[in-house]
Amino acid sequence: MPTLILQRGKEQRILSGHPWIYAGEVKKTRGELTDGGVARVQDHAGRHLGMALVNTRSKILARLYTRGREAFDRGLLAQRLEEASRFRREFLGLDPTSGVRWVFSEGDRLPGLIVDQYADVVVVQLLTLPMDLRRDLVVELLSELFSPRAIVERSDVGSRTHEGLEPVKQVLSGEVSGPVTIEESGTRYLVDVLAGQKTGFFLDQRDNRNLVRHHAGGRRVLDAFCYTGGFAVAAAKAGAQEVLGLDSSEEALAAAKENAALNGVAERCEFEQVNVFDRLRSLGREGKRFDLVVLDPPAFAKNKASVAGAFRGYKEINLRALKLLDRGGLLLTCSCSQHMTETLFERMLLEAARDARVEARILRRTTQAADHPVVLGMPESQYLKCFWLRVV
Ligand code: SAH
């Protein structure tokens, strides 16, 4: 078994909970590393830190899957999958009829593996080379554990290029034709597991959708970047007076309209195919007012270099949104950019409110739902940052 020996001091981050070893942090390697294989990890003095999955083609040379010494074999994978699903089912009370993320990569000590289930269809993402090489085993174990009608792979993500892999999208077992229906807190949604974004639905926004349901009654709601209407339809179903959803994607809006119809709220929902940046301005010019605005844009900052531009983009939409709210109005504003830290996001909100001449209170800070566990010591694993602001 090969051993990675870290440079002096580089063990600190690992000891603090972070599971990644960057190529530049390794002092020396004993034995031959194999891509997709396992290596022992030690500090400069030879003290054991854990065992990791290796990919020499990636800047992240190795990802720890244990602080102990166990092999990464069928037994370990089966046990981790079982633990992860039991935690969702028994502790969080989640179940696939409403959509659930069974496995969240490092959050479940299965680096590179994402497993979601919508009704009787399982969707996997294999994001790293070691997981890509274990595709057949993953499919076999998921079939045993969940007996799904179909297993779909949605590894069509750009980040695979950092691992030396191509994007992949395929049906791995069973058959799927057309969307799958889930029901979350009384709202039904069609999920397109083959063509939708991510694995088809934004499971990570579950807690915020529930809060929207709580606050939407009788209110005028704007859902900007609405995608298939996750927030918009939840709000309408919870009794919103009127809902306007905005998105640039024709397919997403067609699905949003279907979702509204499926829940019998189509007459209170309007959807517009627009650029949100432009439409927020024109809504302001038209004197349109709202009581609840949701801003859930795509990641504006894809890397460190684009943070400054992203800051301006976030500020622009937040400023415009705040100006559309009456006193007592609520803004749910989100960032799923890893590089937009919570501190930076809060500073952006402060500037947006100042320039909008609005006084606001932070009602809540929220994040991804608990089936996307955040690793203590790994800030990247908390990618979703949300603020609920109340205009006073
Ligand atoms: N809020 C959604 C997820 C949003 S994903 C949910 O909870 O389900 C981001 C969405 O923003 C995508 O649907 C994308 O089509 C849309 N989008 C990206 N840039 C846009 C722009 N400038 N104007 C309008 N929509 C945009």
XYZ file of N, CA and C in Angstrom, residues 238-333:
288
model
N -49.431 27.617 -0.835
C -49.598 28.013 0.569
C -50.505 29.233 0.715
N -51.085 29.689 -0.395
C -52.084 30.755 -0.289
C -51.622 32.149 -0.660
N -50.516 32.259 -1.376
C -50.087 33.592 -1.834
C -51.190 34.205 -2.706
N -51.313 35.530 -2.607
C -52.334 36.222 -3.387
C -52.019 36.142 -4.874
N -50.760 36.425 -5.218
C -50.315 36.330 -6.609
C -48.825 36.028 -6.620
N -48.406 35.314 -7.656
C -46.996 34.929 -7.742
C -46.480 35.230 -9.144
N -45.325 35.876 -9.179
C -44.656 36.095 -10.460
C -43.318 35.370 -10.438
N -43.107 34.475 -11.404
C -41.842 33.748 -11.513
C -41.071 34.232 -12.735
N -39.770 34.449 -12.563
C -38.932 34.921 -13.663
C -37.789 33.950 -13.918
N -37.549 33.641 -15.175
C -36.389 32.822 -15.528
C -36.092 33.051 -17.008
N -34.842 32.775 -17.401
C -34.481 32.967 -18.803
C -34.690 31.687 -19.621
N -34.918 30.562 -18.933
C -34.989 29.289 -19.645
C -36.429 28.907 -20.003
N -36.636 28.706 -21.296
C -37.967 28.344 -21.788
C -38.427 27.001 -21.221
N -37.514 26.009 -21.208
C -37.878 24.672 -20.715
C -38.227 24.725 -19.230
N -37.412 25.475 -18.463
C -37.679 25.579 -17.020
C -39.052 26.193 -16.785
N -39.383 27.223 -17.563
C -40.670 27.897 -17.368
C -41.841 27.015 -17.785
N -41.642 26.225 -18.821
C -42.700 25.288 -19.233
C -42.971 24.316 -18.086
N -41.900 23.840 -17.450
C -42.052 22.922 -16.309
C -42.699 23.643 -15.123
N -42.327 24.902 -14.913
C -42.914 25.674 -13.801
C -44.424 25.795 -13.990
N -44.844 26.058 -15.235
C -46.283 26.169 -15.513
C -46.989 24.844 -15.279
N -46.340 23.757 -15.692
C -46.921 22.426 -15.441
C -47.048 22.170 -13.947
N -46.025 22.567 -13.187
C -46.072 22.374 -11.736
C -47.207 23.182 -11.106
N -47.387 24.402 -11.596
C -48.479 25.237 -11.070
C -49.820 24.556 -11.356
N -49.972 24.060 -12.578
C -51.228 23.399 -12.969
C -51.457 22.140 -12.132
N -50.403 21.368 -11.933
C -50.478 20.128 -11.162
C -50.997 20.377 -9.749
N -50.723 21.580 -9.232
C -51.149 21.919 -7.873
C -52.414 22.777 -7.841
N -53.007 22.971 -9.014
C -54.256 23.732 -9.079
C -54.098 25.210 -8.752
N -52.915 25.776 -8.990
C -52.709 27.183 -8.647
C -52.299 28.022 -9.858
N -52.523 27.464 -11.044
C -52.054 28.142 -12.260
C -52.635 29.558 -12.400
N -53.870 29.744 -11.935
C -54.485 31.064 -12.149
C -53.879 32.148 -11.252
N -53.157 31.751 -10.205
C -52.502 32.765 -9.360
C -51.011 32.904 -9.666
N -50.533 32.153 -10.674
C -49.108 32.194 -11.020
C -48.912 32.734 -12.429
N -47.941 33.608 -12.536
C -47.555 34.092 -13.854
C -46.054 33.843 -14.003
N -45.664 33.428 -15.199
C -44.231 33.191 -15.411
C -43.773 33.962 -16.635
N -42.620 34.600 -16.532
C -42.102 35.395 -17.649
C -40.696 34.938 -18.015
N -40.485 34.769 -19.316
C -39.141 34.439 -19.798
C -38.377 35.740 -20.022
N -37.515 36.073 -19.074
C -36.808 37.363 -19.101
C -35.424 37.207 -18.500
N -34.622 38.270 -18.672
C -33.388 38.403 -17.931
C -33.743 39.086 -16.604
N -33.459 38.421 -15.504
C -33.862 38.950 -14.194
C -33.279 40.344 -13.952
N -32.039 40.556 -14.378
C -31.410 41.876 -14.163
C -32.258 42.992 -14.788
N -32.703 42.771 -16.018
C -33.519 43.785 -16.717
C -34.902 43.906 -16.095
N -35.494 42.746 -15.805
C -36.888 42.754 -15.355
C -37.040 43.378 -13.965
N -36.032 43.192 -13.089
C -36.125 43.821 -11.768
C -36.155 45.342 -11.907
N -35.372 45.861 -12.858
C -35.386 47.316 -13.114
C -36.740 47.766 -13.634
N -37.273 47.018 -14.613
C -38.525 47.482 -15.226
C -39.697 47.333 -14.249
N -39.649 46.323 -13.388
C -40.706 46.210 -12.367
C -40.674 47.438 -11.462
N -39.459 47.900 -11.162
C -39.305 49.105 -10.347
C -39.887 50.325 -11.057
N -39.559 50.466 -12.328
C -40.075 51.620 -13.114
C -41.589 51.598 -13.184
N -42.143 50.369 -13.293
C -43.610 50.246 -13.398
C -44.306 50.447 -12.048
N -43.519 50.580 -10.985
C -44.098 50.800 -9.654
C -44.712 49.556 -9.030
N -44.309 48.411 -9.518
C -44.835 47.138 -9.002
C -44.306 46.899 -7.585
N -45.145 46.393 -6.669
C -44.739 46.136 -5.290
C -44.950 44.665 -4.919
N -44.095 44.162 -4.050
C -44.213 42.782 -3.577
C -44.063 42.734 -2.055
N -44.536 41.633 -1.455
C -44.384 41.433 -0.007
C -43.329 40.381 0.307
N -43.027 39.553 -0.689
C -42.007 38.517 -0.491
C -41.272 38.321 -1.820
N -39.959 38.528 -1.775
C -39.149 38.319 -2.981
C -38.125 37.230 -2.697
N -38.013 36.275 -3.621
C -36.988 35.227 -3.527
C -35.965 35.468 -4.632
N -34.697 35.532 -4.240
C -33.599 35.656 -5.213
C -32.701 34.444 -5.051
N -32.783 33.523 -5.996
C -31.964 32.304 -5.905
C -31.238 32.082 -7.225
N -30.253 32.942 -7.507
C -29.578 32.892 -8.802
C -28.592 31.737 -8.915
N -28.119 31.456 -10.117
C -27.030 30.478 -10.258
C -25.761 31.060 -9.641
N -24.728 30.242 -9.477
C -23.464 30.719 -8.897
C -22.849 31.773 -9.811
N -22.771 33.014 -9.348
C -22.142 34.071 -10.159
C -20.620 33.953 -10.107
N -20.082 33.508 -8.958
C -18.622 33.392 -8.831
C -18.228 31.933 -8.985
N -17.673 31.602 -10.150
C -17.277 30.216 -10.408
C -15.866 29.952 -9.887
N -15.089 31.024 -9.668
C -13.740 30.877 -9.126
C -13.349 32.161 -8.406
N -12.178 32.126 -7.783
C -11.745 33.276 -6.970
C -11.644 34.540 -7.802
N -11.201 34.396 -9.054
C -10.973 35.567 -9.903
C -12.268 36.302 -10.225
N -13.397 35.599 -10.189
C -14.647 36.248 -10.581
C -15.465 36.765 -9.396
N -14.860 36.781 -8.201
C -15.602 37.207 -7.014
C -16.035 38.677 -7.095
N -15.128 39.536 -7.571
C -15.461 40.972 -7.614
C -16.646 41.229 -8.542
N -16.627 40.612 -9.714
C -17.741 40.753 -10.642
C -19.024 40.180 -10.072
N -18.889 39.045 -9.394
C -20.057 38.404 -8.787
C -20.656 39.306 -7.716
N -19.792 39.927 -6.928
C -20.244 40.847 -5.876
C -21.138 41.933 -6.479
N -20.689 42.499 -7.582
C -21.485 43.563 -8.238
C -22.817 43.020 -8.746
N -22.794 41.819 -9.296
C -24.032 41.202 -9.789
C -25.031 40.950 -8.666
N -24.533 40.359 -7.581
C -25.406 40.109 -6.425
C -25.960 41.422 -5.883
N -25.076 42.423 -5.815
C -25.505 43.705 -5.244
C -26.614 44.322 -6.100
N -26.429 44.269 -7.388
C -27.422 44.837 -8.310
C -28.807 44.202 -8.102
N -28.884 42.894 -8.106
C -30.220 42.265 -7.994
C -30.810 42.448 -6.590
N -29.950 42.445 -5.575
C -30.461 42.608 -4.218
C -30.969 44.022 -3.978
N -30.234 44.994 -4.546
C -30.661 46.388 -4.439
C -32.023 46.582 -5.108
N -32.146 46.048 -6.315
C -33.423 46.186 -7.061
C -34.557 45.480 -6.329
N -34.263 44.296 -5.789
C -35.299 43.522 -5.093
C -35.763 44.257 -3.835
N -34.815 44.794 -3.069
C -35.178 45.509 -1.838
C -36.099 46.687 -2.137
N -35.861 47.341 -3.287
C -36.675 48.502 -3.650
C -38.107 48.134 -4.032
N -38.335 46.845 -4.321
C -39.688 46.415 -4.714
C -40.548 46.046 -3.506
N -39.916 46.032 -2.317
C -40.636 45.576 -1.117
C -41.233 46.738 -0.335
N -42.458 46.554 0.140
C -43.037 47.509 1.073
C -42.485 47.229 2.468
N -42.727 48.148 3.407
C -42.286 47.911 4.799
C -42.951 46.638 5.315
N -42.184 45.846 6.031
C -42.699 44.550 6.496
C -42.461 43.440 5.488
N -42.008 43.824 4.313
C -41.762 42.846 3.262
C -40.521 42.001 3.540
N -40.497 40.823 2.931
C -39.408 39.872 3.166
C -38.617 39.614 1.895
N -37.303 39.511 2.088
C -36.432 39.096 0.989
C -35.700 37.829 1.413
N -35.871 36.770 0.634
C -35.022 35.578 0.805
C -33.985 35.648 -0.297
N -32.728 35.826 0.097
C -31.677 35.984 -0.907
C -30.590 34.940 -0.697
